[in-house]
Tab-separated table of C-alpha atoms in Angstrom:
chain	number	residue	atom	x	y	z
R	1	UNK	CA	11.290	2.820	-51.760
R	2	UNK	CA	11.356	-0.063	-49.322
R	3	UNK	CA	11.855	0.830	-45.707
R	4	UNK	CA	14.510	-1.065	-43.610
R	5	UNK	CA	14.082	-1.748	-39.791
R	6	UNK	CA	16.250	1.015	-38.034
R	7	UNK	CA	17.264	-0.021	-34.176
R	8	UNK	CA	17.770	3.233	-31.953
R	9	UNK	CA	21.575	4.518	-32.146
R	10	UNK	CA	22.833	2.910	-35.948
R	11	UNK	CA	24.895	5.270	-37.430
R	12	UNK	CA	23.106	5.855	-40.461
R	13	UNK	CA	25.427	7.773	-42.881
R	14	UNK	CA	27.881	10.646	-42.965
R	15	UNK	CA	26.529	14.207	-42.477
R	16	UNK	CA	27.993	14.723	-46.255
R	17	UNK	CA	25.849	12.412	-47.715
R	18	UNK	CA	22.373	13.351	-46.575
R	19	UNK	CA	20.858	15.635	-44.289
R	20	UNK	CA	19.275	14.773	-40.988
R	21	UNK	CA	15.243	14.608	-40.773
R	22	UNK	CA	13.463	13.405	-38.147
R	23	UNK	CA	13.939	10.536	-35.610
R	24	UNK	CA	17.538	11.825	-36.331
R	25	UNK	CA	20.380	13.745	-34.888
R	26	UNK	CA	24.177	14.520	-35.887
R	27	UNK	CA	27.312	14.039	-34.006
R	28	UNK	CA	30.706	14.112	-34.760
R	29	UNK	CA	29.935	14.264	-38.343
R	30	UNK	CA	27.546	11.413	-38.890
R	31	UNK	CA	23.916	10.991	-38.354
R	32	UNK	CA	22.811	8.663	-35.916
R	33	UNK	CA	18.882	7.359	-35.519
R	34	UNK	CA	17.156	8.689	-32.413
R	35	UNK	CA	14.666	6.444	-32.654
R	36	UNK	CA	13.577	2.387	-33.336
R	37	UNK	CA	11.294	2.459	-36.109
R	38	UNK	CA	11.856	2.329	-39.975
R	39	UNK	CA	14.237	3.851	-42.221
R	40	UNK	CA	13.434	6.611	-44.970
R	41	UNK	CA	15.349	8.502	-47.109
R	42	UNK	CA	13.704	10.896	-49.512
R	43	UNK	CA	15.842	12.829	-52.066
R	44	UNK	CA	14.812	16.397	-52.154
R	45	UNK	CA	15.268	18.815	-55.290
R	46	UNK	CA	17.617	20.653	-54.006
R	47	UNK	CA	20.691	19.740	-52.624
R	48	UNK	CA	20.683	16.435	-50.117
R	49	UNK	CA	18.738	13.512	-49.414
R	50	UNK	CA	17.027	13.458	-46.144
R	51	UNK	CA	17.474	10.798	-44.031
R	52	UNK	CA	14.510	10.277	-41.365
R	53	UNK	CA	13.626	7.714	-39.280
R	54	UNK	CA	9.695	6.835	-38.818
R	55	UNK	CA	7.983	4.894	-36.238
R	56	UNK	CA	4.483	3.016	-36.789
R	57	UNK	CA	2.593	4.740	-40.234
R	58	UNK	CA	-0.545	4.219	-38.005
R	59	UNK	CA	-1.742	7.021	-35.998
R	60	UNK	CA	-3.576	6.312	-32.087
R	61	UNK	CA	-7.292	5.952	-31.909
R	62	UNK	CA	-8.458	8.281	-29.139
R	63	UNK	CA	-11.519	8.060	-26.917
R	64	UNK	CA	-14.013	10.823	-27.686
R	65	UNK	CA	-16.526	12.062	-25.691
R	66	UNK	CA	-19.239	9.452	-25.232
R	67	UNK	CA	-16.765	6.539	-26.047
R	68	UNK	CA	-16.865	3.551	-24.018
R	69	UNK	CA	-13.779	2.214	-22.751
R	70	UNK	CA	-12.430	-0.285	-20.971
R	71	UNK	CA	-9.827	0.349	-18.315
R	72	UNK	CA	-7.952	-0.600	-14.908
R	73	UNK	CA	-8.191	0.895	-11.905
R	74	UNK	CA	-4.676	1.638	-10.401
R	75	UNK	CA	-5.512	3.961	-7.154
R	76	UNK	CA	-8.539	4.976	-5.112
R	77	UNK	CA	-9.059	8.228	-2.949
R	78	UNK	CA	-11.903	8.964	-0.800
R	79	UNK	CA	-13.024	11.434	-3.604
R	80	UNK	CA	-12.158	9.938	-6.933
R	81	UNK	CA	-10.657	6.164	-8.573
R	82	UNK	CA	-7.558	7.201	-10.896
R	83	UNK	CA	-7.240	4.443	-13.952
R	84	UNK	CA	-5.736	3.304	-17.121
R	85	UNK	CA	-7.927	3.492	-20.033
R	86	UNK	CA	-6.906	0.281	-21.874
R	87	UNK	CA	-9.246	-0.036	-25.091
R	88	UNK	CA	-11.060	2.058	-27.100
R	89	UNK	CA	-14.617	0.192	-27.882
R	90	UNK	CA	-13.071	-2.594	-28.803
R	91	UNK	CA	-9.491	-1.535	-30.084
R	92	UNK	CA	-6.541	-2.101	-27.657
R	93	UNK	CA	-4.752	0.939	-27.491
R	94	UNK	CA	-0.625	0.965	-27.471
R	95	UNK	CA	-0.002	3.446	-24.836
R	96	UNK	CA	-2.468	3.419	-21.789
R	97	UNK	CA	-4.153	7.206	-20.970
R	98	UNK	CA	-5.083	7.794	-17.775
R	99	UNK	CA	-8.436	8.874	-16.704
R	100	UNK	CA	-10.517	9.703	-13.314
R	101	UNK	CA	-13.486	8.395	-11.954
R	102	UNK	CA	-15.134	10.983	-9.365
R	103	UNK	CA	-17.177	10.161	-6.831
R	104	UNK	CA	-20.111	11.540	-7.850
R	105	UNK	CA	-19.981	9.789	-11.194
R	106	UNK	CA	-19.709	6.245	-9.759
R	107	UNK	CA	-23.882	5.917	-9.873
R	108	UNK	CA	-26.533	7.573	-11.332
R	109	UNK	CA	-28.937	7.723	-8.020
R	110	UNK	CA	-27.995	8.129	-4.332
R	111	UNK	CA	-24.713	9.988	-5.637
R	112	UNK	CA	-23.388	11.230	-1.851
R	113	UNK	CA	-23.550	7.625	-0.358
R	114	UNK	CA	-21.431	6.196	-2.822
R	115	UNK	CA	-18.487	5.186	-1.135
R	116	UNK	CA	-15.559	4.824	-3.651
R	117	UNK	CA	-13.926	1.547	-1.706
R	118	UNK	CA	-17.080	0.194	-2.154
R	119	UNK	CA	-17.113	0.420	-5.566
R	120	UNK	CA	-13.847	-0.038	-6.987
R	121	UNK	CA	-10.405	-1.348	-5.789
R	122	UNK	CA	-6.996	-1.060	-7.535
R	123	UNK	CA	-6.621	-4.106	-10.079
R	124	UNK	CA	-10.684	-4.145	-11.179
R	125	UNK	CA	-11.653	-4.124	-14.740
R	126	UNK	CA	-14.098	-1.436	-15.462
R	127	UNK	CA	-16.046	-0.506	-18.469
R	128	UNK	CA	-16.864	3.160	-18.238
R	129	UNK	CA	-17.906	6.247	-20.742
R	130	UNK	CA	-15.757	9.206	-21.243
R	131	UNK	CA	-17.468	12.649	-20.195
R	132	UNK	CA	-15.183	15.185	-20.788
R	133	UNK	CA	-11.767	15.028	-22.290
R	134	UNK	CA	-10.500	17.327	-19.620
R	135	UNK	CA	-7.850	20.261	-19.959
R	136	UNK	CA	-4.200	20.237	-21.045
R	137	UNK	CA	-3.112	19.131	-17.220
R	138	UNK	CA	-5.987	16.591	-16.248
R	139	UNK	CA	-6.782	13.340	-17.295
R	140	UNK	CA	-9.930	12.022	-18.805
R	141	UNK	CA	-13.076	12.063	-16.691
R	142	UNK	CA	-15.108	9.287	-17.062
R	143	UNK	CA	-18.853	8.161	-15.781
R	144	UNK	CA	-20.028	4.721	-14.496
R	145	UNK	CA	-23.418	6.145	-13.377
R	146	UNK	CA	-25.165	3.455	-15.979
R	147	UNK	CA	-26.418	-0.302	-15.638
R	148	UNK	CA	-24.143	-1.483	-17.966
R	149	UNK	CA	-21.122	0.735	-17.118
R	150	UNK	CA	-19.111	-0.582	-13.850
R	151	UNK	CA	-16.727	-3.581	-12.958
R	152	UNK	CA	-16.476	-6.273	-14.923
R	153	UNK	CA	-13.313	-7.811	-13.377
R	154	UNK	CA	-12.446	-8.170	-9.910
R	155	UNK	CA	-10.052	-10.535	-7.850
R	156	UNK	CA	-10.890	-10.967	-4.090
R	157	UNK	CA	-8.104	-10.999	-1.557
R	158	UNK	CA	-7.465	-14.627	-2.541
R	159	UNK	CA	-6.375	-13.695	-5.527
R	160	UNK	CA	-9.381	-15.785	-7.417
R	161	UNK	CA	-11.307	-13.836	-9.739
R	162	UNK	CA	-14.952	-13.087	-8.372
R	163	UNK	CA	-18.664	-13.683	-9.330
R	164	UNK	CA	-20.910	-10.768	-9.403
R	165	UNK	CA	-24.400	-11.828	-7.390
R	166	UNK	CA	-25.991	-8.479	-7.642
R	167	UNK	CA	-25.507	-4.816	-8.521
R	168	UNK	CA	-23.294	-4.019	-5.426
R	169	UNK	CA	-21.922	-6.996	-4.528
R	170	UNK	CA	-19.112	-10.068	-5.901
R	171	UNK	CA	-18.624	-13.197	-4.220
R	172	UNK	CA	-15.097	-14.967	-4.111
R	173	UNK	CA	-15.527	-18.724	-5.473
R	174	UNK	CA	-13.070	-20.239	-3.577
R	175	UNK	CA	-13.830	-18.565	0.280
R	176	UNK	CA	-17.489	-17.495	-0.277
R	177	UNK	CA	-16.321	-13.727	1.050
R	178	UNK	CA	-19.010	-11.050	-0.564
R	179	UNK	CA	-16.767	-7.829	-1.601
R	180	UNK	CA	-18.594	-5.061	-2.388
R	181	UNK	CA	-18.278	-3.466	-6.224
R	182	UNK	CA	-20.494	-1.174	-8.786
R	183	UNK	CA	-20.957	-4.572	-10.968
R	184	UNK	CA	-21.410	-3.718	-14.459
R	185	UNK	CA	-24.935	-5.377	-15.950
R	186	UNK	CA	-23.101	-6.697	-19.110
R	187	UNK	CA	-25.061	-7.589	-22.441
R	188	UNK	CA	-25.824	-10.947	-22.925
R	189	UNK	CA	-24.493	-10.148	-26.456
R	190	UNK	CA	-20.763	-9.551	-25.530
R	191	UNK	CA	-20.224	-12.228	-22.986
R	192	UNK	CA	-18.377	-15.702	-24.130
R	193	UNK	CA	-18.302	-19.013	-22.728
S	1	UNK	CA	-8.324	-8.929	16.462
S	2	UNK	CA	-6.018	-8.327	14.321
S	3	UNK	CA	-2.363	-9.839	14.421
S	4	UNK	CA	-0.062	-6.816	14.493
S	5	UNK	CA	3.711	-6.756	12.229
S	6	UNK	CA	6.248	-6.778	15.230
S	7	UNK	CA	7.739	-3.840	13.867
S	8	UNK	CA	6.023	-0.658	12.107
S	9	UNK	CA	2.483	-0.158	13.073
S	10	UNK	CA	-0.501	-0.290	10.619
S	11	UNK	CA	-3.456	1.145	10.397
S	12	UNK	CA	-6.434	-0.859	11.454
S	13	UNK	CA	-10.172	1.139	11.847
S	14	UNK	CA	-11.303	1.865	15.051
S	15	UNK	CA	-7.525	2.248	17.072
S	16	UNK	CA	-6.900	5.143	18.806
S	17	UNK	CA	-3.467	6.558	17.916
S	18	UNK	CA	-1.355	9.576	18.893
S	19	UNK	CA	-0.835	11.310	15.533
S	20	UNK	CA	1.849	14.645	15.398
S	21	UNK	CA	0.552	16.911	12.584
S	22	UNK	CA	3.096	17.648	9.684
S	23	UNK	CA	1.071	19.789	7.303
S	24	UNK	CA	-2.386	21.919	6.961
S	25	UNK	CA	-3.494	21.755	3.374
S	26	UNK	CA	-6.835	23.729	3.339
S	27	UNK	CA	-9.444	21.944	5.026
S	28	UNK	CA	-7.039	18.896	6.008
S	29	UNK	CA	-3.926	17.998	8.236
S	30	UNK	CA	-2.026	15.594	7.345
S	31	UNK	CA	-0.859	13.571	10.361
S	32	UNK	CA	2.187	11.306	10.759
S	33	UNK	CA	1.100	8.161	12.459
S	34	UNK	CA	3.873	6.121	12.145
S	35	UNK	CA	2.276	4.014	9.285
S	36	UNK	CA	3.352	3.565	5.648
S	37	UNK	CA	1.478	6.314	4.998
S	38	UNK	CA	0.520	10.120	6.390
S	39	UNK	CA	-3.333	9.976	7.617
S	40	UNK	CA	-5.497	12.505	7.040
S	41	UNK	CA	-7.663	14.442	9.806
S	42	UNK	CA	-10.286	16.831	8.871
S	43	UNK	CA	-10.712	20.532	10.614
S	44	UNK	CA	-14.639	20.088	11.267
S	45	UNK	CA	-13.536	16.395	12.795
S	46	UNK	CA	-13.283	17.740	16.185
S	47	UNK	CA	-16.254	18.129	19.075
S	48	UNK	CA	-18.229	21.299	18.543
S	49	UNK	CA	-16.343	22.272	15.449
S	50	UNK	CA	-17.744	24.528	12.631
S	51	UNK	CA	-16.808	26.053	9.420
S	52	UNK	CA	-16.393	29.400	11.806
S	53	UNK	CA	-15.109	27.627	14.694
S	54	UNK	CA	-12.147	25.922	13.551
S	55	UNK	CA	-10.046	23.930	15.648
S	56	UNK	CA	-6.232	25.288	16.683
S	57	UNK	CA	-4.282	23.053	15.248
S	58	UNK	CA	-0.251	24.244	14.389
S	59	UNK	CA	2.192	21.873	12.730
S	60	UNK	CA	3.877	19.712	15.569
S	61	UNK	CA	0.967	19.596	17.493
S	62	UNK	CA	0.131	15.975	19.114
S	63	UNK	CA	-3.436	14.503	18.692
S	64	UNK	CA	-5.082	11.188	19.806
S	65	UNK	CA	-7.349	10.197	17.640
S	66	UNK	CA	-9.043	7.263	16.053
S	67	UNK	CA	-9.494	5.678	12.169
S	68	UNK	CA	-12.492	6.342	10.649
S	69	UNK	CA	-10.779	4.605	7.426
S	70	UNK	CA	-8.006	2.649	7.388
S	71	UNK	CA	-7.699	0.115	4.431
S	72	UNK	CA	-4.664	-1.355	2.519
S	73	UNK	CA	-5.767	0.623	-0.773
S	74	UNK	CA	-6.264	4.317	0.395
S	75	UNK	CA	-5.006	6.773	2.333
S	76	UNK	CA	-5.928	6.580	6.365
S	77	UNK	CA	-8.475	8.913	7.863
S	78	UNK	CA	-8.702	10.407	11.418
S	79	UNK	CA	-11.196	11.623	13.981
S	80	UNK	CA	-11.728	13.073	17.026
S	81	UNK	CA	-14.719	12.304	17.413
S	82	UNK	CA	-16.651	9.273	17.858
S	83	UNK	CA	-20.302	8.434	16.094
S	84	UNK	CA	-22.131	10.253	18.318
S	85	UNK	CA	-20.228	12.848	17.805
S	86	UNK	CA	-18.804	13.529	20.974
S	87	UNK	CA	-14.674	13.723	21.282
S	88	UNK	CA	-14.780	10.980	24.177
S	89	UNK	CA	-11.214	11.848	25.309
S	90	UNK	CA	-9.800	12.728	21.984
S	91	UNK	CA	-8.382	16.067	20.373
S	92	UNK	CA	-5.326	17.666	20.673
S	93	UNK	CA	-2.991	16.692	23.822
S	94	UNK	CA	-2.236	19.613	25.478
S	95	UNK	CA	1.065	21.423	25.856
S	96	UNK	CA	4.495	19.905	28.362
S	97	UNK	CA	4.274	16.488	28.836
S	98	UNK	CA	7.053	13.912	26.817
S	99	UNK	CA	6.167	11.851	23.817
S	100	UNK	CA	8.152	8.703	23.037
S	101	UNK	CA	8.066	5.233	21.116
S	102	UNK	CA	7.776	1.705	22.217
S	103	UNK	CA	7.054	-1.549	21.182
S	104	UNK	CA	3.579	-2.212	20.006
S	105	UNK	CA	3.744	-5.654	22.321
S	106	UNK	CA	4.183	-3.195	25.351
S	107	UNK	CA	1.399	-1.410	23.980
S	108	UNK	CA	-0.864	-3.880	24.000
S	109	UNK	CA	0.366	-5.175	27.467
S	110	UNK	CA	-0.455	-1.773	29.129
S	111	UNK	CA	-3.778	-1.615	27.808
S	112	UNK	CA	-4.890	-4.433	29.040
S	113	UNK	CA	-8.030	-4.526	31.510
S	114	UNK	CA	-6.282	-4.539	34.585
S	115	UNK	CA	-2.229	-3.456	33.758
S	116	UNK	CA	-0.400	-3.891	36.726
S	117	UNK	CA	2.544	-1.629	35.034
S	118	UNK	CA	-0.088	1.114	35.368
S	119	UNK	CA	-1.607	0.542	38.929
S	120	UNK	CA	1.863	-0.157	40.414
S	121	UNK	CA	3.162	3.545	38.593
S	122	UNK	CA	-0.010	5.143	39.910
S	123	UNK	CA	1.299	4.757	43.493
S	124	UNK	CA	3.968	6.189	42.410
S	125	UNK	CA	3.306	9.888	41.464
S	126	UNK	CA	-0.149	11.332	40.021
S	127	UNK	CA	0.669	11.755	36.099
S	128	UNK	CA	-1.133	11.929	32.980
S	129	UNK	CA	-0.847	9.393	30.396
S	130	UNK	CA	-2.037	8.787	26.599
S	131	UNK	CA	-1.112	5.339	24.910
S	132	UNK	CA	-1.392	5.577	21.202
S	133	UNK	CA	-2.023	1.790	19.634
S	134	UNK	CA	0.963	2.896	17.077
S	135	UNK	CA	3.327	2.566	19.785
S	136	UNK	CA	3.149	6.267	20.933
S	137	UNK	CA	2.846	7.122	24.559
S	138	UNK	CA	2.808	10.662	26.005
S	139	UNK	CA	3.316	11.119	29.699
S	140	UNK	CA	2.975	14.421	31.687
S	141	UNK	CA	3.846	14.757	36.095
S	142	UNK	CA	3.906	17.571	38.122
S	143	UNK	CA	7.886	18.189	37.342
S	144	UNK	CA	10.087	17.246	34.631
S	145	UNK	CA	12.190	14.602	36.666
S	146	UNK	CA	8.962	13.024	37.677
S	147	UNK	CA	8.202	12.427	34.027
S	148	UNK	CA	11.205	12.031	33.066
S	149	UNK	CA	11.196	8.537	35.495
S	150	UNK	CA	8.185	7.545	34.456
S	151	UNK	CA	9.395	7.588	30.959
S	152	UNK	CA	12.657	5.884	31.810
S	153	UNK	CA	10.228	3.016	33.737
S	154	UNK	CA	7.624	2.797	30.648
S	155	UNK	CA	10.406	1.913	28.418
S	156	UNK	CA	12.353	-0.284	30.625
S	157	UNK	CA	9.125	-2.311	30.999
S	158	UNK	CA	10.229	-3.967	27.803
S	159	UNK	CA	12.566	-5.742	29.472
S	160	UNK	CA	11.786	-5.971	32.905
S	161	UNK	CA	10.288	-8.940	34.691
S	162	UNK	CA	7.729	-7.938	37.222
S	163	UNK	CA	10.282	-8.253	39.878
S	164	UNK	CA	12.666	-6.173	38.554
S	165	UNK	CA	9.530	-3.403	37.722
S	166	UNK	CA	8.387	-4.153	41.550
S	167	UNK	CA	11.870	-3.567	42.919
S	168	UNK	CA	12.746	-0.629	40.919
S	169	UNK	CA	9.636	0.998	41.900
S	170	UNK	CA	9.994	0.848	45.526
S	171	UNK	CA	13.713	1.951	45.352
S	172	UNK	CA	12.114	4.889	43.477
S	173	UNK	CA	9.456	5.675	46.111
S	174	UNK	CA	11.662	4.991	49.624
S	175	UNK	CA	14.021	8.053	47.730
């Protein structure tokens, strides 16, 4: 059976016709689509069609312990750097999770003199590794304590993106101001000119 | 230096500030310094503070302190104490006295090296005084009308040429 494109609201058909399945509700004697995704209607055995709406076939790809990701740091703390994880590897992911980055995590040696402002800043790019999936409440925890795990993007205060010089440190291009980061050692593999 | 916003303070390391405490959440208060944001103060911040000797700190309470942190991405953090560790005339302002608000310009005027707002008040009555940088001063005389003008003089100063100070003043002490 084909599937149509269903926007959120249509009225779909009359509650004598079919039967509502999911993505669907009933009012006043018709059903109505609760969602904007694709139309289906399967004919059961007995009695009714069922009329359900279905978003995208495709199911989420989600990190697993060990994964690397790539994600965006939107708040820092004295104790931790909260961020977005954006892609999986290298598949972009359609809804953003969020994950944590503790202190102690940030580098693998000299773990209590890490100083988190030092290190990241909301906005940065960082590629991490997922540690623990956390409970039902928490978000992901993730690590940067390796070479190649850190930031990878950074703007200065400018607003011009930055060049890392060394492991700690990115320079601003355009006003020569040193801002300290945990610069990720990339691959010479994955980078592009 | 660093220019200030003419109207609501912000938080710049290193400025000492009267804070008034609004919460205790386990080892922290949480401090209202007139910022965009609450600062944070911890218990063992304080001179000759330990994890048995805690500090008496009750929700209201006034403290002059200084930022140990204060950055445009996180949340402001407080001390009492300075690097050596010593509080250096910081901790919690004791009890009486009046707190009240004024511009951060006046501020700035009054602790300059050699106020004359200050020396010229001085000859007036013996009072204690604590100017916050976030526009906070808290005064405390022998009796409540004596603060009470010193206040009212404080705040006029925003207006007031230096004749107008110098002329209220000596009205004040010939009475």
């Amino acid at each position: 059976q084909p599937l149509s494109p269903c926007p959120l609201g249509e009225r779909l058909c009359s509650a004598e016709e079919a039967t509502a399945g999911s993505g669907t509700y009933t009012r006043h004697g018709f059903i109505f689509s609760s969602l904007a995704g694709c139309l289906e209607k399967r004919s059961e055995d007995s009695g009714l069609p069922v009329v359900s709406v279905v978003r995208d076939a495709e199911s989420q790809l989600l990190p697993d312990v060990g994964a690397m990701v790539t994600c965006k740091v939107c708040s820092i703390n004295s104790r931790f750097a909260k961020v977005h994880i954006l892609y999986v590897g290298s598949t972009p992911l359609k809804s953003t999770f969020r994950g944590t980055i503790r202190r102690e995590d940030i580098r693998a040696t000299e773990k209590d003199k890490v100083e988190v402002y030092k290190s990241f800043r909301p906005g940065d790019i960082v590629l991490a590794k997922v540690i623990s999936l956390g409970d039902a409440q928490s978000n992901y925890l993730l690590s940067t304590a390796e070479n190649e795990l850190g930031v990878v993007v950074a703007r200065s205060e400018a607003g011009v993106q930055m060049v890392p010089i060394s492991w700690c440190e990115m320079q601003c291009p355009r006003t020569h101001t040193k801002d300290f980061r945990k610069v990720a050692r990339v691959q010479p593999q994955f980078l592009q000119t | 230096f660093v220019p200030q916003p003419r109207l609501q303070y912000v938080p710049v390391k290193g400025d000492h500030v009267i804070g008034i405490v609004t919460a205790k959440a386990g080892d922290v208060f949480k401090l209202d310094v007139g910022g965009s944001e609450q600062a944070s103060l911890s218990y063992l911040a304080f001179e000759g503070a330990t994890k048995r000797n805690r500090p008496n700190v009750q929700v209201g309470d006034l403290i002059y302190g200084q930022f140990l942190v204060a950055n445009k991405d996180m949340e402001p953090e407080m001390v009492c104490i300075d690097s050596s560790g010593r509080s250096n005339g910081m901790g919690i302002i004791g009890q009486d006295g009046f707190l009240f608000k004024v511009s951060l310009g006046l501020i700035r005027k009054l602790l300059a090296p050699k106020s004359e707002i200050i020396q010229e008040l001085s000859q007036l009555y013996p009072f204690e005084l604590v100017l916050g940088m976030n526009g906070r001063i808290w005064v405390k005389a022998k009796t409540v009308q004596q603060t009470l003008i010193i206040v009212n003089i404080l705040e006029a100063c925003e207006y007031m040429t230096a004749e107008q100070r110098k002329q209220a003043l000596a009205k004040l002490s010939g009475n």
